[in-house]
Short mmCIF file of C-alpha atoms and ligand atoms in Angstrom, two decimals:
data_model
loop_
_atom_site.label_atom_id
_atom_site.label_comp_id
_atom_site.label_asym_id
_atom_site.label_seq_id
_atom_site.Cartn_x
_atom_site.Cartn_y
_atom_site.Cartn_z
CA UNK A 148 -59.87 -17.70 -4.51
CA UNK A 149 -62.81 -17.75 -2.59
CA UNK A 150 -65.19 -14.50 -2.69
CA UNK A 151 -63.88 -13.02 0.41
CA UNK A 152 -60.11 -12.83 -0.45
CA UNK A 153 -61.16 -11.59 -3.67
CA UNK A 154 -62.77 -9.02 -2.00
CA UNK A 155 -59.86 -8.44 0.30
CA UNK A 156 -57.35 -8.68 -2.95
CA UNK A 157 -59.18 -5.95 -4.87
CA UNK A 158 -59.29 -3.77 -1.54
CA UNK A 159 -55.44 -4.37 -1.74
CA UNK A 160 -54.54 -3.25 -5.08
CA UNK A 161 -56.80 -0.15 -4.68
CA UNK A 162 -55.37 0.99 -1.71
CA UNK A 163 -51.84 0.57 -3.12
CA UNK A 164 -52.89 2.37 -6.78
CA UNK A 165 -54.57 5.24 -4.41
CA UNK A 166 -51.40 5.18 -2.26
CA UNK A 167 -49.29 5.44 -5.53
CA UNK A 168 -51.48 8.25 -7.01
CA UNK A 169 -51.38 10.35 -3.72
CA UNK A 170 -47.19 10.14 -3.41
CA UNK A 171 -47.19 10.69 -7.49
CA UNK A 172 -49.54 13.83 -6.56
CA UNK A 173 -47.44 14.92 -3.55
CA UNK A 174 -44.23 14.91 -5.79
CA UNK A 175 -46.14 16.71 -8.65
CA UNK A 176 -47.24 19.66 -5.78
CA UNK A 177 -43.12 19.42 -4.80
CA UNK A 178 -41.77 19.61 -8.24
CA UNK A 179 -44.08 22.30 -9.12
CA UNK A 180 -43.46 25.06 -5.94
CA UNK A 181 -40.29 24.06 -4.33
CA UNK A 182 -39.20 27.04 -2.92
CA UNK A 183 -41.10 30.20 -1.69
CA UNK A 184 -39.48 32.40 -4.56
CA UNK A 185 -40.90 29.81 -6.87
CA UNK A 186 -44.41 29.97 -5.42
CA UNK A 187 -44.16 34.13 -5.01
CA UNK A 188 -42.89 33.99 -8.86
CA UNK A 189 -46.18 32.13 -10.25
CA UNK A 190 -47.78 35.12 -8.13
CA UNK A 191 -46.93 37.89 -11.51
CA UNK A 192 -49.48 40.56 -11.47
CA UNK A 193 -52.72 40.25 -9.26
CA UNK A 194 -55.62 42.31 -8.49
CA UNK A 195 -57.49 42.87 -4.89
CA UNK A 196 -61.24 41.65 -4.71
CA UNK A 197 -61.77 44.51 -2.40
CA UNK A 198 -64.31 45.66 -0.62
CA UNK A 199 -66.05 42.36 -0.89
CA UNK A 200 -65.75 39.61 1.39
CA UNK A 201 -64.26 41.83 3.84
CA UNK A 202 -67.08 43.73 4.38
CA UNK A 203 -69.13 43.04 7.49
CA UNK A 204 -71.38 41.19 4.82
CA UNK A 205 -70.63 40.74 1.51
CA UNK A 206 -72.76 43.86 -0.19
CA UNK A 207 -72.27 46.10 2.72
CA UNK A 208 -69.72 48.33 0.89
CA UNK A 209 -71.55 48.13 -2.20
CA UNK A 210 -69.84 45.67 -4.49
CA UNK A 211 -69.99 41.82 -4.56
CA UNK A 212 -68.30 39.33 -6.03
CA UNK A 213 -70.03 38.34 -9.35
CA UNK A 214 -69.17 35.14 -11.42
CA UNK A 215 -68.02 36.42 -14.69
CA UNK A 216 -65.45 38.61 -12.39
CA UNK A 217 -63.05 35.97 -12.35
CA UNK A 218 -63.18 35.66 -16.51
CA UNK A 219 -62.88 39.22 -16.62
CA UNK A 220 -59.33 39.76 -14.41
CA UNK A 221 -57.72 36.52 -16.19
CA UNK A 222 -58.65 37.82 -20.06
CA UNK A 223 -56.78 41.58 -18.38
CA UNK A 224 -53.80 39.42 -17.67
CA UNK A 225 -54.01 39.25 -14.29
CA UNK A 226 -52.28 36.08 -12.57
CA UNK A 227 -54.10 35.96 -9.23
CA UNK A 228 -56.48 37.64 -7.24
CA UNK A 229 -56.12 38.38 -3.65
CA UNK A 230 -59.02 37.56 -1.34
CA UNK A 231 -59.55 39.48 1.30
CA UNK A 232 -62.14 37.69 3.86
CA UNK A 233 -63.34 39.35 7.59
CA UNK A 234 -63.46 36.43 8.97
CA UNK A 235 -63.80 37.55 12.61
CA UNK A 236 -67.90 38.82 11.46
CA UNK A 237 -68.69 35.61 10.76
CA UNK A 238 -67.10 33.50 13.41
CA UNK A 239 -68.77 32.79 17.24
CA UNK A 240 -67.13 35.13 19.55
CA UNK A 241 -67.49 32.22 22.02
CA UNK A 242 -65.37 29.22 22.27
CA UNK A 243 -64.68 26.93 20.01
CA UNK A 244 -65.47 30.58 17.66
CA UNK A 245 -67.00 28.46 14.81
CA UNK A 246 -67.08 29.96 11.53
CA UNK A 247 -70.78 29.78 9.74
CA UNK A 248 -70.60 27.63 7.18
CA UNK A 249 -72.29 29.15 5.01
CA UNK A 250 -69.71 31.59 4.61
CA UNK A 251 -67.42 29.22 4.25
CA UNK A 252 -69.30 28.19 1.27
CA UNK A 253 -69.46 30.98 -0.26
CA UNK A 254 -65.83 31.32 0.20
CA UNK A 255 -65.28 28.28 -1.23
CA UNK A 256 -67.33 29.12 -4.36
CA UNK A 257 -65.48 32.16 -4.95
CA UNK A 258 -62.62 31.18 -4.93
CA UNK A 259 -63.58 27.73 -7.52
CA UNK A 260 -64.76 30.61 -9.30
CA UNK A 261 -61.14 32.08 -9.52
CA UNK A 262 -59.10 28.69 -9.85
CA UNK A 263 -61.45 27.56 -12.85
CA UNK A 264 -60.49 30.67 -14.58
CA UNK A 265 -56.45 29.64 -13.78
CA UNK A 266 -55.96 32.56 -11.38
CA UNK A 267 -53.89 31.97 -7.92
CA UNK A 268 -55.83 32.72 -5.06
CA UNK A 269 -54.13 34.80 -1.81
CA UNK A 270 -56.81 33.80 0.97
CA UNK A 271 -56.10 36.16 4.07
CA UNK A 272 -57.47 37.73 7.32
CA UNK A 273 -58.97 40.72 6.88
CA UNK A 274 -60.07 43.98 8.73
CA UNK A 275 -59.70 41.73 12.01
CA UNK A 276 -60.37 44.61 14.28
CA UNK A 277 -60.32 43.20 17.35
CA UNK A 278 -56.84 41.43 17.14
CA UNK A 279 -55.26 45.25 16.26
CA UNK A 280 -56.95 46.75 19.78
CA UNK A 281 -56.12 44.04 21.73
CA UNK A 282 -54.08 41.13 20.50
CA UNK A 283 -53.69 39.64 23.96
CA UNK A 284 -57.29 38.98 24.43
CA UNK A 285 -57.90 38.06 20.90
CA UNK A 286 -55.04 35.48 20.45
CA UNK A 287 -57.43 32.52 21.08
CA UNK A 288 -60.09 33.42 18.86
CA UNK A 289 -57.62 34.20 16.16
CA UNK A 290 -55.86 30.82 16.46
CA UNK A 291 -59.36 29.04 16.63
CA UNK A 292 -60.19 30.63 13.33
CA UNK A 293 -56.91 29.77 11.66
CA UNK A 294 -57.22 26.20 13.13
CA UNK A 295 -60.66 26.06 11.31
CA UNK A 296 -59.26 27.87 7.91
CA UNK A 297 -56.10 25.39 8.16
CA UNK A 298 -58.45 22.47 8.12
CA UNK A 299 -61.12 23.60 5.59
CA UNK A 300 -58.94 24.62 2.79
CA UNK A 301 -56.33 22.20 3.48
CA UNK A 302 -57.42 20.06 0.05
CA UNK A 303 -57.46 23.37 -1.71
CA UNK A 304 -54.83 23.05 -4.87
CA UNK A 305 -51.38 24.72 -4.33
CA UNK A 306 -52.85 27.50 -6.53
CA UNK A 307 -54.05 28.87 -3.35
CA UNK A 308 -51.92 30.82 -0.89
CA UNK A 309 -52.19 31.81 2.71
CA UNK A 310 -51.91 35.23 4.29
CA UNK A 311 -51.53 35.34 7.69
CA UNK A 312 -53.29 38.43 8.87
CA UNK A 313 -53.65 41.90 7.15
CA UNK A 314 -51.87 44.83 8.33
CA UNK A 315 -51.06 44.61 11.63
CA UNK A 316 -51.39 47.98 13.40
CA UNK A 317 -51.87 49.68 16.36
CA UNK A 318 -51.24 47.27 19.50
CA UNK A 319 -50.57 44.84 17.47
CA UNK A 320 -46.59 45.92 16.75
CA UNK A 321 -43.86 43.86 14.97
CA UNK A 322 -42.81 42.78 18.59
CA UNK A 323 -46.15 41.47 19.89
CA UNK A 324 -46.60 40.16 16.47
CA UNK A 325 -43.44 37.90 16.10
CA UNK A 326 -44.89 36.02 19.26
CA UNK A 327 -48.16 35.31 17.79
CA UNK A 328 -47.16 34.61 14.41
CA UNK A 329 -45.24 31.39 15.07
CA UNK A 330 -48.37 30.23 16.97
CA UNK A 331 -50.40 30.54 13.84
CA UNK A 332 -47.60 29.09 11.63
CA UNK A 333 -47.37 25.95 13.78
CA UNK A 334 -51.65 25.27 13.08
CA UNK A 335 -51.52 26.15 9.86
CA UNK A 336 -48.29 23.74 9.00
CA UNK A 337 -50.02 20.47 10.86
CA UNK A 338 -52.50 20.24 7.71
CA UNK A 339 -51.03 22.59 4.79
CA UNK A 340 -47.19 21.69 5.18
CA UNK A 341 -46.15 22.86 2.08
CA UNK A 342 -48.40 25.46 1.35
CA UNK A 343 -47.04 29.28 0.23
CA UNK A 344 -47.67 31.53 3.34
CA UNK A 345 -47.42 34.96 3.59
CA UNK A 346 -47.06 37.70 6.19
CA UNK A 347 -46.09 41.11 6.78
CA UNK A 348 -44.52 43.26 9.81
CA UNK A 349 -46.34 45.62 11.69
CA UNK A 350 -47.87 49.53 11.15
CA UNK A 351 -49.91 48.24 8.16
CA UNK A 352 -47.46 46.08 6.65
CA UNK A 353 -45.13 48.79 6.30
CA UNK A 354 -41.81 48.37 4.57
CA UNK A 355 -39.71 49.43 6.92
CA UNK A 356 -40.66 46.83 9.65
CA UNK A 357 -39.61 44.13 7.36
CA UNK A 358 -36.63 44.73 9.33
CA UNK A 359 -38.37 43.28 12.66
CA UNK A 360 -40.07 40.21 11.54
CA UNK A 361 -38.95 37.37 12.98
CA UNK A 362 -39.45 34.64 10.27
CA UNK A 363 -39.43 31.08 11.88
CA UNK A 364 -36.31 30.11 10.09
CA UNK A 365 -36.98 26.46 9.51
CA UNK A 366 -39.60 27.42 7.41
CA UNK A 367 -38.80 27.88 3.66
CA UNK A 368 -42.12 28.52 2.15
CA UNK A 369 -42.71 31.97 3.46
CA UNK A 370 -43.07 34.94 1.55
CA UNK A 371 -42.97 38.29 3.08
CA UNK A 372 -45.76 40.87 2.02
CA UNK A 373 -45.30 44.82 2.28
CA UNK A 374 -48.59 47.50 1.00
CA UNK A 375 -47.14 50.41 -0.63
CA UNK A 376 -49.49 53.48 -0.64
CA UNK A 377 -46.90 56.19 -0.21
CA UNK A 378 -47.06 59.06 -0.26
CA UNK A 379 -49.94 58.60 1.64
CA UNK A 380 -51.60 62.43 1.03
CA UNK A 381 -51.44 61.37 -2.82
CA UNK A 382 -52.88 58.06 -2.40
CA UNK A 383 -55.70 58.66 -0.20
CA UNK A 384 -56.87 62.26 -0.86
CA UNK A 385 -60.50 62.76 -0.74
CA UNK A 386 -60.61 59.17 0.41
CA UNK A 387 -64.55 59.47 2.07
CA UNK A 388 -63.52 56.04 4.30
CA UNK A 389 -61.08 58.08 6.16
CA UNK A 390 -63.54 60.60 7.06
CA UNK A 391 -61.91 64.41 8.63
CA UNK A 392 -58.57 62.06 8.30
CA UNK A 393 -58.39 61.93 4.60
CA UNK A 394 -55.71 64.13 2.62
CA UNK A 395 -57.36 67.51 0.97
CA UNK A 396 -58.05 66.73 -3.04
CA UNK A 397 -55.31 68.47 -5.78
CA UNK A 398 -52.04 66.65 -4.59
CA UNK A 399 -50.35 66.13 -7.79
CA UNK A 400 -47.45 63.08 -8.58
CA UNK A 401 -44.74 63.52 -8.14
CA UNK A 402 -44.71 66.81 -5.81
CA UNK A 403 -41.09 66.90 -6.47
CA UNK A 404 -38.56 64.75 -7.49
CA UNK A 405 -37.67 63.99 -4.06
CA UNK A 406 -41.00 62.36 -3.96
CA UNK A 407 -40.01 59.95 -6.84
CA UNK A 408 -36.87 59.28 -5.14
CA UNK A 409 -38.37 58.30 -2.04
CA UNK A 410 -40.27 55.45 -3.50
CA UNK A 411 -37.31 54.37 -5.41
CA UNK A 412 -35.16 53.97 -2.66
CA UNK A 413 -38.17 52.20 -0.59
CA UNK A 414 -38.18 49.22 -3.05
CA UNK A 415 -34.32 49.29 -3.37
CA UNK A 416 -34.07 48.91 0.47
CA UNK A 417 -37.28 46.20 -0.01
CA UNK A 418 -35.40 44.44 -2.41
CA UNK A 419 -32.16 44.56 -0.23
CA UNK A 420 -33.80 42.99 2.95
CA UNK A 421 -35.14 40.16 0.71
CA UNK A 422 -31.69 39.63 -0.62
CA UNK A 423 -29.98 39.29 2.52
CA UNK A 424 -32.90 37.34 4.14
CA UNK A 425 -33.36 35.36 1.36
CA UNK A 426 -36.75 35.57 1.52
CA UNK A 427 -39.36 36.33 -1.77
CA UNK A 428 -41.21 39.91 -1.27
CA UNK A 429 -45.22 40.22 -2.75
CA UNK A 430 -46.68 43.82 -2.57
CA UNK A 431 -49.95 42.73 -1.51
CA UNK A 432 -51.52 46.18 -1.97
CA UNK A 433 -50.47 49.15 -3.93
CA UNK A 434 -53.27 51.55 -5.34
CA UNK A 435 -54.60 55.25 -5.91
CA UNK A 436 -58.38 56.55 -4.93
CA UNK A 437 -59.94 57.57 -7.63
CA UNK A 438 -60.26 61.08 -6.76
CA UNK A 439 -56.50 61.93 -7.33
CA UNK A 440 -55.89 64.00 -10.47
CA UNK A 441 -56.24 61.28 -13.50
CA UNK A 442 -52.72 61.64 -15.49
CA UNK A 443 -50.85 61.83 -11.80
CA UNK A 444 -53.01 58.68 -10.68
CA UNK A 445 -51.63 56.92 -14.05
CA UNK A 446 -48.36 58.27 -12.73
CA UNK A 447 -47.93 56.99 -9.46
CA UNK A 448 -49.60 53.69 -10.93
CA UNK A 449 -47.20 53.23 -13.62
CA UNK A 450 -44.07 54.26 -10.99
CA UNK A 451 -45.37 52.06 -8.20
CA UNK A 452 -46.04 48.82 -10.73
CA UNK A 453 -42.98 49.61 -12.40
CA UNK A 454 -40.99 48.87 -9.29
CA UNK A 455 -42.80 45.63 -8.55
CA UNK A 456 -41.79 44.72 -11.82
CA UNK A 457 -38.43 45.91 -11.81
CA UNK A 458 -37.59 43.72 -8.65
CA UNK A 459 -39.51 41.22 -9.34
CA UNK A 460 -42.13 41.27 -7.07
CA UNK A 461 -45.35 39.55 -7.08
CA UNK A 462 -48.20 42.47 -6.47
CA UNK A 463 -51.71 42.46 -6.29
CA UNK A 464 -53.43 46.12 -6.88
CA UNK A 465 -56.00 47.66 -4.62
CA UNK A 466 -58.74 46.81 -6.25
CA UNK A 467 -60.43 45.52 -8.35
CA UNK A 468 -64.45 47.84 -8.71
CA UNK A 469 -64.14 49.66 -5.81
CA UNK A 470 -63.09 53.12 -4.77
CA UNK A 471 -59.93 52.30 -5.93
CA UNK A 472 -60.84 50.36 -8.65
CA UNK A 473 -59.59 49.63 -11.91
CA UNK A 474 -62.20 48.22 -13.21
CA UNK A 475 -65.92 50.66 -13.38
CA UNK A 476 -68.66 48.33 -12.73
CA UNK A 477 -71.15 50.98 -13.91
CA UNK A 478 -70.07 51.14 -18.07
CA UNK A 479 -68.48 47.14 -17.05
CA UNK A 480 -65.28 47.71 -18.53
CA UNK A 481 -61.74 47.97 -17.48
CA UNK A 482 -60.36 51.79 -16.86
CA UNK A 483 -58.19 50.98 -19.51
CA UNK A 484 -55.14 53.36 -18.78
CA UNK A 485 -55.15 52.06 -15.36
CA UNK A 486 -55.45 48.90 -16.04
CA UNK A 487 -52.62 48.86 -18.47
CA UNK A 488 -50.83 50.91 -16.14
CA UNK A 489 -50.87 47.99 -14.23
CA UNK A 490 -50.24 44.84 -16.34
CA UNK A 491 -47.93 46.40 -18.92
CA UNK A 492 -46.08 49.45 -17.11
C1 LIG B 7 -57.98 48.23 3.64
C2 LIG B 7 -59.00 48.97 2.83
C3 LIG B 7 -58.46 50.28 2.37
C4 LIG B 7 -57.12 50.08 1.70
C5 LIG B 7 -56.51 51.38 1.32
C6 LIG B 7 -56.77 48.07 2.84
O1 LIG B 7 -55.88 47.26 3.52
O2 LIG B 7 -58.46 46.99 3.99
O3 LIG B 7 -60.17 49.13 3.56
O4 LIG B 7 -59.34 50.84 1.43
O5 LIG B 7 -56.26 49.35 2.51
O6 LIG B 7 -56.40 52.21 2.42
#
């Protein structure tokens, strides 16, 4: 053989052992998640990074994402963290909308950060403002961003999920929803085909619009996300973000056993709609301020995770060292009731 079809005989083999690794991989990532239950299974119990990356800037609410964070939720028993990321401040507001790179990076980092500690990572669109006020004139922007995000994580391990877009509200209903959804489905499926995505109905990702999503039926790797805060004047009393809106302080849990009822028969009718739709349910946000009285916060906590459990759910708590937060980044250690409320209820 002379040098040359040496040359071209090595090329050979290593394109066929690469070409034999890749299919070897691709079967691996198919045997591991085949179905969306599957994927929302290997979800378990997660925990918001809140407050962080979907600040205008990371820092701007007062907490940021530190290294030993991710070492910290895994040792709890956490499973994965949800990431939520505003996107839309750090993208052009001019065609072709790039995203800074640099944020990307960071991004990136955080979430290597997470994986390297074994925790799933829910990557979503977050606090997108604009697209709730007016999803008409927005639609480009927010396809242009997903194009980007589809392309940029696409070599990301299955480990890492996609969220569509976070509580869609105000104009942005069910019904104007359902026709942008598919849009974003479609550019996120030319480059991520088998990736776990998730997405919610309108009014916040309220439960009972679960009922109006219109799920692209050919696709089996969808899992549908609801945020559970209710009752909302528990929840969010004193909350200082909601400014004259927020609840009065001293609501106790339960008011009255009607209250308990309520919830129970929310997640029962959850639980039924996933049933019958055959599609996997993850409670992307449940969580307490911390101003509500401590043994009814523990409560509600212990109720609300108790349900996700009891059905099954994958769940990620709001959050992690926030206002919410489980964990007190002042003494750096875990509010250990509420923590425990949440892994072990
Ligand atoms: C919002 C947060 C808010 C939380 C509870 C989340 O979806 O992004 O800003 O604190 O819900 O209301």
């Amino acid at each position: 053989m002379n040098k040359r079809s040496q040359v071209l005989c090595r090329s050979f083999l290593l394109i066929s052992l690469l070409q034999c690794l890749s299919q070897n991989l691709f079967a691996d990532e198919l045997a591991k998640t085949a179905t969306a239950q599957e994927a929302a299974d290997k979800l378990g119990v997660g925990i918001n990074l809140g407050n962080m990356l979907d600040a205008p800037n990371e820092g701007d609410w007062g907490v940021r994402f530190e290294n030993d964070y991710a070492a910290i939720i895994r040792k709890a028993g956490f499973q994965h963290v949800r990431l939520p990321v505003k996107w839309s401040a750090h993208a052009s507001t001019k065609a072709p909308f790039r995203i800074d790179p640099a944020f990307v990076a960071r991004v990136k980092t955080v979430m290597a950060v997470c994986g390297k500690q074994g925790l799933r990572v829910v990557l979503n669109i977050h606090h997108y403002d604009e697209m709730h006020v007016a999803p008409d004139k927005e639609t480009d922007r927010f396809l242009a961003i997903w194009r980007q995000l589809s392309d940029l994580f696409a070599s990301q391990p299955e480990t890492v999920y996609f969220e569509i877009l976070n509580e869609p509200h105000d104009n942005l209903t069910t019904q104007e929803w359902n026709k942008i959804l598919p849009l974003a489905l479609a550019i996120i499926r030319k480059k991520n085909p088998h990736r776990a995505v998730i997405l919610g109905g309108g009014n916040w990702n309220s439960p009972e619009e679960l009922i109006h999503l219109k799920l692209p039926a050919e696709d089996q790797m969808l899992i549908a996300t609801v945020h559970y805060y209710r009752p909302h004047e528990f929840t969010h009393q004193g909350a200082e973000f909601l400014g004259d809106k927020a609840p009065p302080a001293g609501r106790t849990f339960p008011f009255n056993q009607a209250e308990r009822t309520a919830i129970e028969d929310d997640f029962q009718r959850i639980a039924d709609w996933s049933v019958k739709n055959n599609r996997p349910v993850y409670v992307g946000e449940f969580g307490c301020y911390h101003i509500a009285p401590g043994e009814d916060r523990l409560r509600w906590t212990r109720t609300v995770a108790g349900l996700c459990r009891k059905y099954k759910f994958g769940s990620a708590y709001w959050e992690f060292c926030s206002g919410f937060g489980a964990w007190d980044p002042a003494s750096r250690e875990w509010r250990k009731d509420i923590r425990d409320a949440i892994v072990k209820p």
